[in-house]
Coordinates of C-alpha atoms and ligand atoms in Angstrom, one line a residue:
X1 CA 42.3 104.6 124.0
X2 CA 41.6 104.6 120.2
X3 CA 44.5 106.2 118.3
X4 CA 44.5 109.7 117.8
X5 CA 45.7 111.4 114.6
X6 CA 47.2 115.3 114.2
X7 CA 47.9 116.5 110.7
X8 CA 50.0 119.3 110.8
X9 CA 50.3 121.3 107.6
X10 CA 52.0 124.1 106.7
X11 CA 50.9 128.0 104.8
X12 CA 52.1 131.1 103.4
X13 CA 56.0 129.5 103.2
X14 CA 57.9 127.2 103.3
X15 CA 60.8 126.8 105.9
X16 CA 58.3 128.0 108.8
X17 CA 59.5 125.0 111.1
X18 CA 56.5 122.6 110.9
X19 CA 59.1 120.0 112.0
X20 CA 60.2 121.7 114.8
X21 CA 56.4 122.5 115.8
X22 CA 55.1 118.8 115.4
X23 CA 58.2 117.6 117.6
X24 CA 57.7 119.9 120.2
X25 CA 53.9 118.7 120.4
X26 CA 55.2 115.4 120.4
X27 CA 57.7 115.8 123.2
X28 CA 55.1 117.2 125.7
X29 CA 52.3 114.6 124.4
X30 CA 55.6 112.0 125.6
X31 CA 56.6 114.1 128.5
X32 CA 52.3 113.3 129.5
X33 CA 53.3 109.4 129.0
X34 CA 51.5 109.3 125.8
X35 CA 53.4 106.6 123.1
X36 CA 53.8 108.8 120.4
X37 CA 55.3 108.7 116.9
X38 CA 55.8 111.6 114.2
X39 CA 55.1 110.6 110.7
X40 CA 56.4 113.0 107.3
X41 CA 55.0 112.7 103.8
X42 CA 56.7 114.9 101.2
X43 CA 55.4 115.4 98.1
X44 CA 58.1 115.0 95.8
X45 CA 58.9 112.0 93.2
X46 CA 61.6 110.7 94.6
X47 CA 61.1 107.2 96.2
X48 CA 63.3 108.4 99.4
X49 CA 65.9 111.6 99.8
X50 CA 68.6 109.2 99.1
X51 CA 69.6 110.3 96.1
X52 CA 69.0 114.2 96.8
X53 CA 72.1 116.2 97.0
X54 CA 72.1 118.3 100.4
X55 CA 71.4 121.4 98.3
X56 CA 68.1 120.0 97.6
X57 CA 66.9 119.1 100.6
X58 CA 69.3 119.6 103.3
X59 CA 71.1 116.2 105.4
X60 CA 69.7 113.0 104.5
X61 CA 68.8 111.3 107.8
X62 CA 69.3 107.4 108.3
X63 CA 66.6 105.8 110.7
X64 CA 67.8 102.4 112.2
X65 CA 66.0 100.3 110.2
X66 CA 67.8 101.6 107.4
X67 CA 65.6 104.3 105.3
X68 CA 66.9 107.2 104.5
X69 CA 64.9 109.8 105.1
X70 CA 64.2 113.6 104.9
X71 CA 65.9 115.3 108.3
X72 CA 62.7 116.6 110.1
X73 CA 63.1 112.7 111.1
X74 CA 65.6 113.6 112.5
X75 CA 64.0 116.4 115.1
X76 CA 61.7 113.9 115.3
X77 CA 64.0 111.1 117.4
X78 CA 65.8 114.2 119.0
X79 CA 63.1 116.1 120.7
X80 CA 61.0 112.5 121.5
X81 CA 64.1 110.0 121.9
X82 CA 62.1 107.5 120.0
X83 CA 63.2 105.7 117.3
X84 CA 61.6 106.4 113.9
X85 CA 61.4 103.6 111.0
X86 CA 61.0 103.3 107.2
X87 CA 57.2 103.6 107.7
X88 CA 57.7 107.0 109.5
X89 CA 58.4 108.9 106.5
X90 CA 56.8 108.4 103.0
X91 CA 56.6 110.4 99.4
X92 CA 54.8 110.9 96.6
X93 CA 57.0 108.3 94.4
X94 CA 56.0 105.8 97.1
X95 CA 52.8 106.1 96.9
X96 CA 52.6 106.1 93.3
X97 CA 55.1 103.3 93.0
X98 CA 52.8 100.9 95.7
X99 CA 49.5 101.8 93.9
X100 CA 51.6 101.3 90.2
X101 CA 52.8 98.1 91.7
X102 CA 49.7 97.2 92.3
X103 CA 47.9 97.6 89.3
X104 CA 50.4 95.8 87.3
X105 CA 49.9 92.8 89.6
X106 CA 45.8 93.0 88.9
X107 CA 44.7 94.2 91.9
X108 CA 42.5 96.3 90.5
X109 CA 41.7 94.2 87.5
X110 CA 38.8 96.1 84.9
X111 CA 38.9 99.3 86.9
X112 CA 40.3 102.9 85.9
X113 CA 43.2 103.6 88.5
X114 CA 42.8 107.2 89.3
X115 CA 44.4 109.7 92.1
X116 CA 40.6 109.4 93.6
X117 CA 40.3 107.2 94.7
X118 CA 43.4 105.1 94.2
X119 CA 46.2 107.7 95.0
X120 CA 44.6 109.0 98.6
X121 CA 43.4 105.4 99.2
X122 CA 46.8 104.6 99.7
X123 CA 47.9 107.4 101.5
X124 CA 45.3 107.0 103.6
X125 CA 46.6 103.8 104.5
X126 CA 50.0 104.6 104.8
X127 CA 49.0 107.4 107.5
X128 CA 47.0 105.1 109.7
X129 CA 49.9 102.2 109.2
X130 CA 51.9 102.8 112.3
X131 CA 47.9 103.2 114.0
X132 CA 47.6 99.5 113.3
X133 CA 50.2 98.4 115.6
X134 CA 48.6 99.3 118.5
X135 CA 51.6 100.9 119.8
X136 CA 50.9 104.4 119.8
X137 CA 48.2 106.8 121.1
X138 CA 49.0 109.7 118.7
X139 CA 50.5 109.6 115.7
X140 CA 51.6 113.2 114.1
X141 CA 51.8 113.4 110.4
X142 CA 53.7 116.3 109.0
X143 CA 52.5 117.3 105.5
X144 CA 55.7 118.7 103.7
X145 CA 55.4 121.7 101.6
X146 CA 52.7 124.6 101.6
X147 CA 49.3 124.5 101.3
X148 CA 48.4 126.1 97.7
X149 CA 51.2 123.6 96.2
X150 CA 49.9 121.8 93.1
X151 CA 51.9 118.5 94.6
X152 CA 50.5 118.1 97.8
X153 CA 46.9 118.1 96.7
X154 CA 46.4 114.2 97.2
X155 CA 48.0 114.7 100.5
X156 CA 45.1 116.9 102.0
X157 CA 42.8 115.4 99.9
X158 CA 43.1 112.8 102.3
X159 CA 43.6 114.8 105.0
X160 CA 40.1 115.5 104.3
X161 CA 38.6 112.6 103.9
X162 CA 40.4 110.9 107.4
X163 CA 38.9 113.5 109.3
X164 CA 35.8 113.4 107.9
X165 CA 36.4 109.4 109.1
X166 CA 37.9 110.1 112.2
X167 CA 36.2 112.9 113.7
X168 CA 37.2 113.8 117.3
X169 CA 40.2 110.9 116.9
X170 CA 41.9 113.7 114.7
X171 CA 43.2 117.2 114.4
X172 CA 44.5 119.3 112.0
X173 CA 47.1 121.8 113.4
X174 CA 48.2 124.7 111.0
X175 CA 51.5 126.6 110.7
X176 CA 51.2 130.3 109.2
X177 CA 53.3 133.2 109.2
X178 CA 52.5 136.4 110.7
X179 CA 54.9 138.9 108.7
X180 CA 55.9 142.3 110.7
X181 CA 55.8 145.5 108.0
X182 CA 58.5 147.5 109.3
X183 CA 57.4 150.6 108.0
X184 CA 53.9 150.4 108.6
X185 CA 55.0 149.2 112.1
X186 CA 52.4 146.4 112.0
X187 CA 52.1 143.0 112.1
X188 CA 49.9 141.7 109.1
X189 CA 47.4 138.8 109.4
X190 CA 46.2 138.4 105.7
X191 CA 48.7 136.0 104.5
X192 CA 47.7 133.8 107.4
X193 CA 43.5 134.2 106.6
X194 CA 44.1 133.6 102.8
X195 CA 46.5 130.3 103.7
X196 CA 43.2 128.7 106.2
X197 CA 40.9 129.8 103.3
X198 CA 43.0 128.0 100.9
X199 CA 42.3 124.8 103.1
X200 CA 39.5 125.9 103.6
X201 CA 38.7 125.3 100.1
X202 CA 40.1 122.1 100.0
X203 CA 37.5 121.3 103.1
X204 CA 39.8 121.3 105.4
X205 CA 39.0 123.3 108.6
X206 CA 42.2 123.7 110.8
X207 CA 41.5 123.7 114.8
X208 CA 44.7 124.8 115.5
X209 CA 46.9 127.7 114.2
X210 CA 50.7 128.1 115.2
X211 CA 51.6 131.6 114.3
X212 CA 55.4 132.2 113.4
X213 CA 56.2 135.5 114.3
X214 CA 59.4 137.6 114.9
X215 CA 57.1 140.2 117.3
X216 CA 54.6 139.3 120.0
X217 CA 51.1 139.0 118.3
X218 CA 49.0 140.8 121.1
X219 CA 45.9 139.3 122.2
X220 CA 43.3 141.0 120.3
X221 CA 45.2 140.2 116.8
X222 CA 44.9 136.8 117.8
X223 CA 41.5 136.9 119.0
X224 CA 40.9 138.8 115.1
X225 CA 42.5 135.9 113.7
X226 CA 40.3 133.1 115.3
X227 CA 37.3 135.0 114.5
X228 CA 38.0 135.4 110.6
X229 CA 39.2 131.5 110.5
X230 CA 36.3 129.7 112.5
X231 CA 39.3 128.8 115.4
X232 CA 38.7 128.9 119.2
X233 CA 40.4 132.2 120.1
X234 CA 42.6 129.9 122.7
X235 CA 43.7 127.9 119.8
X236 CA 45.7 130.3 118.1
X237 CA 49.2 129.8 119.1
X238 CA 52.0 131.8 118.5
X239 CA 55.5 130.9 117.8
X240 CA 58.2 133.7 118.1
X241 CA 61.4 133.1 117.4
X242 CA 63.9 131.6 119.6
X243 CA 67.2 131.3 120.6
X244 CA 67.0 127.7 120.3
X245 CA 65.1 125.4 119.2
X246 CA 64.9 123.5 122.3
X247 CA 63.0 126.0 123.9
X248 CA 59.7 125.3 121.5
X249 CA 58.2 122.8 123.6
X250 CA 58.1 125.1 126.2
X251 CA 56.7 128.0 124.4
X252 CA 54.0 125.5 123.5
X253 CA 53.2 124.2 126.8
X254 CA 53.2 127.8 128.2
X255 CA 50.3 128.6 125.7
X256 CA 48.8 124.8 126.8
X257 CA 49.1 123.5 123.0
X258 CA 49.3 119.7 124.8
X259 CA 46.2 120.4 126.9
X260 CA 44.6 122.1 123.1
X261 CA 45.0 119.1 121.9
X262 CA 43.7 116.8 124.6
X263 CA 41.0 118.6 125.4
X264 CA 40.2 118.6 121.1
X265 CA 40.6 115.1 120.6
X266 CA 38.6 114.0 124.0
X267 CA 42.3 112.4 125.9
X268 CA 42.1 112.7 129.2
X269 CA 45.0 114.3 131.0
X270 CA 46.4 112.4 133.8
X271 CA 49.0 114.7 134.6
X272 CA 51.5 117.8 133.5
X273 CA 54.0 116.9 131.4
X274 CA 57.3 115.7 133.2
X275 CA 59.6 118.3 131.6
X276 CA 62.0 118.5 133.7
X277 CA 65.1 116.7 132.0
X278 CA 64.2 118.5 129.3
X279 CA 64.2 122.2 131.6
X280 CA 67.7 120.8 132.8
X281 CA 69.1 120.9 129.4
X282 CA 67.6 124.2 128.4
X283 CA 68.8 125.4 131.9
X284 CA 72.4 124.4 130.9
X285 CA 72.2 125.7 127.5
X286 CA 71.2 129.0 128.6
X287 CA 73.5 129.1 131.4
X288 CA 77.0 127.5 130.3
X289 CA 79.4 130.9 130.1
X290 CA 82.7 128.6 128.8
X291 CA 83.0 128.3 125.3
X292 CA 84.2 125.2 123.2
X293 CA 85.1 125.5 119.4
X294 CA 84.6 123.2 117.1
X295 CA 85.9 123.1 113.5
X296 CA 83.4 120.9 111.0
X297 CA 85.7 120.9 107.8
X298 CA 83.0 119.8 104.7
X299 CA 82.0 120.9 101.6
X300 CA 78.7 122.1 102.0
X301 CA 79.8 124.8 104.6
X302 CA 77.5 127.2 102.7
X303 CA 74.3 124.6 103.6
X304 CA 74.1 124.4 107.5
X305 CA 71.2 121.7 107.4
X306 CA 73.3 119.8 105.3
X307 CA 75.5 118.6 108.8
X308 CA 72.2 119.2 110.9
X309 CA 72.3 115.7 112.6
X310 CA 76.0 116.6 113.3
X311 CA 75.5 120.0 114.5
X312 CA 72.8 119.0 117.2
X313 CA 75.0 116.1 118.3
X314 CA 77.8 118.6 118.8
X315 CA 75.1 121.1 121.1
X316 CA 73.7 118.1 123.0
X317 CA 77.7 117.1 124.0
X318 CA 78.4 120.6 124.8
X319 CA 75.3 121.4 126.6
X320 CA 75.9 118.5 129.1
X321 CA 79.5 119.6 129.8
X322 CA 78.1 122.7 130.2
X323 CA 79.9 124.6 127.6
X324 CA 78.4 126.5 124.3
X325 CA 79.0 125.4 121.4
X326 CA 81.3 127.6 118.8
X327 CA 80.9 125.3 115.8
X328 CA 83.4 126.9 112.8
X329 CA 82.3 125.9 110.0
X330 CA 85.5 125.1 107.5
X331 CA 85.3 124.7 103.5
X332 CA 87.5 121.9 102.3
X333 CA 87.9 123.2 98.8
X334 CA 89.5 126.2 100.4
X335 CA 92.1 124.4 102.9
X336 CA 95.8 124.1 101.8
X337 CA 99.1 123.3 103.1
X338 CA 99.5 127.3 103.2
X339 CA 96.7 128.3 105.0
X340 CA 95.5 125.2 107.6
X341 CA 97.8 126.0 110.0
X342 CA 95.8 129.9 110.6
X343 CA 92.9 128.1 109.7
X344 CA 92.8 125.3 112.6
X345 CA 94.3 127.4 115.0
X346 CA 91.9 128.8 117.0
X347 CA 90.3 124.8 116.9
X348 CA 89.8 122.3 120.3
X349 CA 88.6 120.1 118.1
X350 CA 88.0 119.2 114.9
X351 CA 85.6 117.2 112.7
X352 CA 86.1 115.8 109.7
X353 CA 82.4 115.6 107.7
X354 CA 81.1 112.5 105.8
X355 CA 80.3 113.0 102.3
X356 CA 80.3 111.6 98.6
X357 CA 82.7 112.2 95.9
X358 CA 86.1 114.0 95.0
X359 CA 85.1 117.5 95.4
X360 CA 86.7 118.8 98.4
X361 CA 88.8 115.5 99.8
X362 CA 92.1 117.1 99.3
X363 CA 91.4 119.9 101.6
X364 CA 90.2 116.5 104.1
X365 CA 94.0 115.3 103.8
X366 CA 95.4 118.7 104.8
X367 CA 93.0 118.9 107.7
X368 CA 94.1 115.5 108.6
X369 CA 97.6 115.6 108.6
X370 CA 98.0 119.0 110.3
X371 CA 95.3 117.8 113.5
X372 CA 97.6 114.8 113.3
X373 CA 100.8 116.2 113.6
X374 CA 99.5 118.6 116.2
X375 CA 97.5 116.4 118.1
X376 CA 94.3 118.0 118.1
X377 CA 91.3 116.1 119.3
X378 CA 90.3 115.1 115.8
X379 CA 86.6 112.9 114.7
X380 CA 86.4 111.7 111.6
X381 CA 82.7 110.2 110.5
X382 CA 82.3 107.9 107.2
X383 CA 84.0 109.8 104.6
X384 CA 85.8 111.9 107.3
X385 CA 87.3 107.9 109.0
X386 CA 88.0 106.8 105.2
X387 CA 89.9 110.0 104.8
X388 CA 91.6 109.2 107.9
X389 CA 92.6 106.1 106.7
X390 CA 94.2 107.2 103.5
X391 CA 96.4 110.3 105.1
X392 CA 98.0 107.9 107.0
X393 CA 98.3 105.3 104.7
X394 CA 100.1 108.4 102.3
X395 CA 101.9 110.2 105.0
X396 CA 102.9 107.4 107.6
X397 CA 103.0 104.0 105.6
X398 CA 104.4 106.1 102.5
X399 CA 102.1 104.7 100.3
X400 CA 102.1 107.9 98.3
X401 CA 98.9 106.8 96.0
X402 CA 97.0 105.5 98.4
X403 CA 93.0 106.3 98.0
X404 CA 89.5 104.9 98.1
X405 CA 88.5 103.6 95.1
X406 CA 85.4 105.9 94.7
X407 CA 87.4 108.1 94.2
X408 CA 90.4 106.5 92.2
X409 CA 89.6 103.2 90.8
X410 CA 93.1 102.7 90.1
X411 CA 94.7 103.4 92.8
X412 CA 97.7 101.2 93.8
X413 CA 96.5 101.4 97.3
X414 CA 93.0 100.6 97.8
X415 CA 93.3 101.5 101.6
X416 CA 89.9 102.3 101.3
X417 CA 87.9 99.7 98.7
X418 CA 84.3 98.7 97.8
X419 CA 82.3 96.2 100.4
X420 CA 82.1 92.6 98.6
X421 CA 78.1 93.3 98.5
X422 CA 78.1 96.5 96.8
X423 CA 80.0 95.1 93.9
X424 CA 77.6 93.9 91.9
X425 CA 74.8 96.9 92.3
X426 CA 74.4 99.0 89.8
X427 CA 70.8 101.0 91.6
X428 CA 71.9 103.9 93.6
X429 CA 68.7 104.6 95.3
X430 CA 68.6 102.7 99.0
X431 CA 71.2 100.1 98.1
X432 CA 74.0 101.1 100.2
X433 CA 74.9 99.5 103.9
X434 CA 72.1 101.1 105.6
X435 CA 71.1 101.6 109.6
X436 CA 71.8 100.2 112.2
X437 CA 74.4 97.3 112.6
X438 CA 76.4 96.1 115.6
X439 CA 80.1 97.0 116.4
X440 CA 82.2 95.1 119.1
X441 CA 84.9 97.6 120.6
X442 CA 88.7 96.7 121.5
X443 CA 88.4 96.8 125.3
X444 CA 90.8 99.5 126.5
X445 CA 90.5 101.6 123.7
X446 CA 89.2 105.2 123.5
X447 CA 86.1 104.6 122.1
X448 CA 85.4 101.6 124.2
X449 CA 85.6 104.7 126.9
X450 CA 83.8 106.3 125.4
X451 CA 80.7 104.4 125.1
X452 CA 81.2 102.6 128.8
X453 CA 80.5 99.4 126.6
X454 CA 82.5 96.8 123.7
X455 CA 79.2 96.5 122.2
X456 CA 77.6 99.3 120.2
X457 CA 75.3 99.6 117.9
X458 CA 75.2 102.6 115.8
X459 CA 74.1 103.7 112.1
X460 CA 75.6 103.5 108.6
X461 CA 75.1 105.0 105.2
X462 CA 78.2 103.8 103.1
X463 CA 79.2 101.8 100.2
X464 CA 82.7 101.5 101.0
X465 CA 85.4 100.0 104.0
X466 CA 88.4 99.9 105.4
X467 CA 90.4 97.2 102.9
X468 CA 91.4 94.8 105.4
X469 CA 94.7 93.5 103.8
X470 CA 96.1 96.7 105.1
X471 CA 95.1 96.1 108.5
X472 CA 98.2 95.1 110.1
X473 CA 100.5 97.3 108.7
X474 CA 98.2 100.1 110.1
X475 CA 98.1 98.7 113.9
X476 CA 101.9 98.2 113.6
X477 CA 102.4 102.4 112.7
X478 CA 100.0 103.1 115.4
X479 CA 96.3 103.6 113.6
X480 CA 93.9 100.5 115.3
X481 CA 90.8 99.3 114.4
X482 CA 89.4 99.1 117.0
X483 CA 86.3 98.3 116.6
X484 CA 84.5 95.8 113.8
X485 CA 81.5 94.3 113.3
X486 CA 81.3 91.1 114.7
X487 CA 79.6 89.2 111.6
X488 CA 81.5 90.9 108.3
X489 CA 84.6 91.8 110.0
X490 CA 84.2 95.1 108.5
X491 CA 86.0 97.7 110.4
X492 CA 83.7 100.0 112.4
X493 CA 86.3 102.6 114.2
X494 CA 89.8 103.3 113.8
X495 CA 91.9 105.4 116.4
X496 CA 95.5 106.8 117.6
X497 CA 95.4 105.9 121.0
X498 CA 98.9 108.1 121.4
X499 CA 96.9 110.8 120.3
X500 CA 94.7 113.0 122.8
X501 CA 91.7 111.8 120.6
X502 CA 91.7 110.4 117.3
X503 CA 89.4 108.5 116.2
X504 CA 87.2 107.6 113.2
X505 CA 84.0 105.5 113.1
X506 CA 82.6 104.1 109.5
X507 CA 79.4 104.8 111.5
X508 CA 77.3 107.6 112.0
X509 CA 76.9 108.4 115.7
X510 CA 75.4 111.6 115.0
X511 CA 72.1 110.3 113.8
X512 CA 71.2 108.9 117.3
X513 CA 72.3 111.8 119.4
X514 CA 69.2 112.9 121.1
X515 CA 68.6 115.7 124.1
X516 CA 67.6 113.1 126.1
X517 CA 70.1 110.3 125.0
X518 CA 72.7 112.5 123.8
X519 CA 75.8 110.4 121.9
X520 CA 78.5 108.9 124.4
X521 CA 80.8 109.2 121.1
X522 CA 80.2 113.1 120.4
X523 CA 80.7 113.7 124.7
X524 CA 83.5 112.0 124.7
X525 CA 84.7 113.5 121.8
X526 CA 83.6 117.2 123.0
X527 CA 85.5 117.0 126.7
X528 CA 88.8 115.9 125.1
X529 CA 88.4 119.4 122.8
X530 CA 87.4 121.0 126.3
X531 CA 90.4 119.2 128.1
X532 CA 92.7 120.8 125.1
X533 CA 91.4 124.2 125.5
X534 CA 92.2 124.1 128.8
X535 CA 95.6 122.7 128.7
X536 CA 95.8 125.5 125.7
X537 CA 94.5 128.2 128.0
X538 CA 96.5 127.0 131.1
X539 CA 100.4 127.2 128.7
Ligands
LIG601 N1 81.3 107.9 100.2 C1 81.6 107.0 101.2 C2 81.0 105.6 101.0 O1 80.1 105.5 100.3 C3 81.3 107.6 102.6 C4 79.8 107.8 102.7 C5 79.4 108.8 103.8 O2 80.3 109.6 104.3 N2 78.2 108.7 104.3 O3 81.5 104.7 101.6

């Protein structure tokens, strides 16, 4: 079958979950057997979300071919367990730096290089890239930001023009808010009329409208809605909040948004989506009546997207051992000697975030050394295993100075030091150690366990290591590196195996947790917390 395309865009505002809508589409358009891959194009200037702080835009997400992208990529490999790549997610300072490139090289020698044609030329072929390959029947392109945005212009400009090209090989799904007026006791469909006639205007005509709504939007609103926005009355779809978001798919498929789309873009259906993994999961998560808490201690605690790949990993392990997740989010600015001890209490297990920078490490340390001395099932990830590293290094080897060197370049003990490659970069944006490289795992060791396997492969996002010259002196006082990769020697995972479970990984594991796939690491890590509830409970 010729590829089919689905724009989805977005109106009224922001933050309406056109992420979570275009995965869910995507998981029952996999659950059907389709090969399907979700594509996002944001409009800022920024060549990648690399160099955004989380407060800007939330986690930065790490695909294994080592871009770093905006987290609705994320969603994207969770709710489809397929792999996304550097081609799956592109912005506005791509585009321009491509067509700049471009023009510079003489490609478009004597001509005027404009936004039309030039600009949507090339996002025109960026969207129908991953089409080229041949290996996908639908390809989802999420258009970030909201329609009516000065930025994303060029975007649905050609939106416009590729359906115009494509015709029945394309769709254009829209996402709209429905907002309820408390006192008037109604719900309100103007926003959502002015939002289609705002792409209406930029000839766009949606086929299908996603309605978010906090209230049930009875049947004749809906039918009101298709009539004032040229939409079948069956394609408007409405998305009330959920529990979880796990459950969108299914919301979807009960209002036949798969079959919408078939039917739209002339697919024939060979059977009903095989959901029933997916129902498991959603079963357990509805069902699980144990609790397991979990203490994340970072500095964005204010910011819960800015750990969203961790957060989900955390769900999917509990889910499957059929526990809810109570995940305690804990400020390290805010921890001290004094207070960690009333603060971790109540903790089966604690994680210790990645991150950048001084702000906040001390409060890591104190973390640290308390879960150490009390043996609480304890995961450190990047910045959370390099902090590992250096509490022990002060408080066991009594190297009292010890620190990386990002964040003390003079530090005595450089426990935690620059990789040989970074040295000489002076870029920031997309140079660090990036995706996915392998990792060979002591056999016998936890984390070998863990995974069932010596070799992993996992992803990174890090511009400095475990200093090697310390190595032994570590093993001798009871921290192993256990795990390295088998090229750079470049320690991977560090852990107590005295301990009940303590362990640190350079990588990040969380980025290739999926519902489907959830991370052997994160269960692993999430029944030793359940395991010391238990023995906690049972005192
Ligand atoms: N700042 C550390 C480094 O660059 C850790 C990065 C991270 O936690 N992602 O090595």
């Amino acid at each position: 079958m010729d590829t089919k395309y689905i724009f989805v865009t977005g109106g009224v505002v922001s933050s309406l979950g056109k992420g979570i809508i275009a995965a869910s589409l995507a998981c029952l358009l996999k659950a059907r057997g389709f090969r399907v891959t979700i594509q996002k194009f944001d409009p800022y200037i920024n060549v990648d979300p690399g160099t955004l702080n989380p407060y800007e835009h939330g986690e930065c997400y790490v695909t294994a071919d080592g871009q770093e992208t905006d987290l609705d990529l994320g969603h994207y490999e969770r709710f489809t367990n397929v792999h996304t790549s550097r081609a799956n997610n592109v912005t506005t300072g791509r585009i321009y730096q491509s067509v700049i490139e471009k023009e510079r090289r003489g490609d478009y020698l004597g001509k005027t290089v404009q936004i039309v044609p030039h600009i949507t030329d090339e996002i025109k072929r960026r969207v129908k890239y991953l089409g080229t390959t041949g290996q996908y029947d639908f390809i989802i392109t999420e258009i970030g930001g909201v329609v009516g945005d000065i930025e994303s212009l060029p975007f649905l400009e050609a939106v416009r023009q590729l359906r115009w090209e494509l015709g029945t090989d394309s769709l254009c799904v829209h996402l709209t808010y429905v907002p309820y007026i408390a006192a008037a006791k109604e719900l309100k469909t103007k926003p959502t009329q002015h939002s289609v006639k705002s792409l209406q205007e930029l000839g766009i005509q949606p086929d299908v409208l996603v309605l978010r709504t906090e209230k049930e939007i009875p049947a004749d609103v809906r039918r009101k809605i298709a009539l004032f926005c040229n939409v079948e009355p069956d394609c408007v779809v409405q998305s009330r909040d959920v529990n979880s978001i796990y459950k969108v798919p299914l919301k979807m498929h009960e209002q036949h948004l798969d079959e919408i789309v078939l039917r739209k873009t002339h697919t024939p259906a060979q059977t009903e989506p095989h959901m029933e993994p997916w129902m498991d999961f959603v079963h357990r998560l509805d069902s699980a009546t144990e609790t397991v808490t979990i203490g994340l201690v970072g500095k964005y605690v204010e910011l819960q997207d800015a750990y969203k790949s961790i957060s989900e990993a955390l769900l999917h392990a509990a889910t499957y051992a059929d526990h809810k997740l109570n995940l305690v989010y804990i400020h390290s600015e805010k921890l001290t000697d004094e207070n960690v001890g009333e603060r971790l209490a109540d903790m089966d297990g604690v994680i210790i975030a990645p991150g950048f920078g001084h702000r906040g490490i001390d409060g890591k340390f104190v973390a640290l050394k308390w879960c150490r001395e009390h043996d609480v099932p304890t995961f450190g990830i990047c910045l959370g295993m390099q902090c590992m590293v250096i509490e022990f290094a002060r408080n066991v080897l009594g190297l009292a100075d010890a620190h990386s060197t990002e964040m003390n370049p003079l530090t005595p003990h450089n426990v935690i030091d620059l990789m040989e490659e970074q040295k000489n970069i002076s870029n920031m944006g997309g140079t660090m150690r990036l995706g996915a490289y392998d990792c060979a795992l002591r056999p016998g060791s936890k984390a070998a366990e863990a995974y069932g396997s010596t070799l992993v492969s996992e992803r990174h996002r890090h511009r400095f290591e475990f200093n090697n010259d310390y190595r032994e002196r570590f093993e001798a006082a009871g921290m192993q590196c256990v795990g390295e990769n088998p090229a750079a020697k470049l320690v991977e995972v560090v852990e107590m195996p005295e301990k009940r479970w303590f362990i640190g990984t350079q990588y990040h594991p969380e980025y290739s947790s999926t519902v489907l796939a959830p991370s052997p690491i994160f269960r692993s890590f999430v029944n030793a917390a359940i395991t010391y509830h238990n023995e906690k409970e049972n005192k």
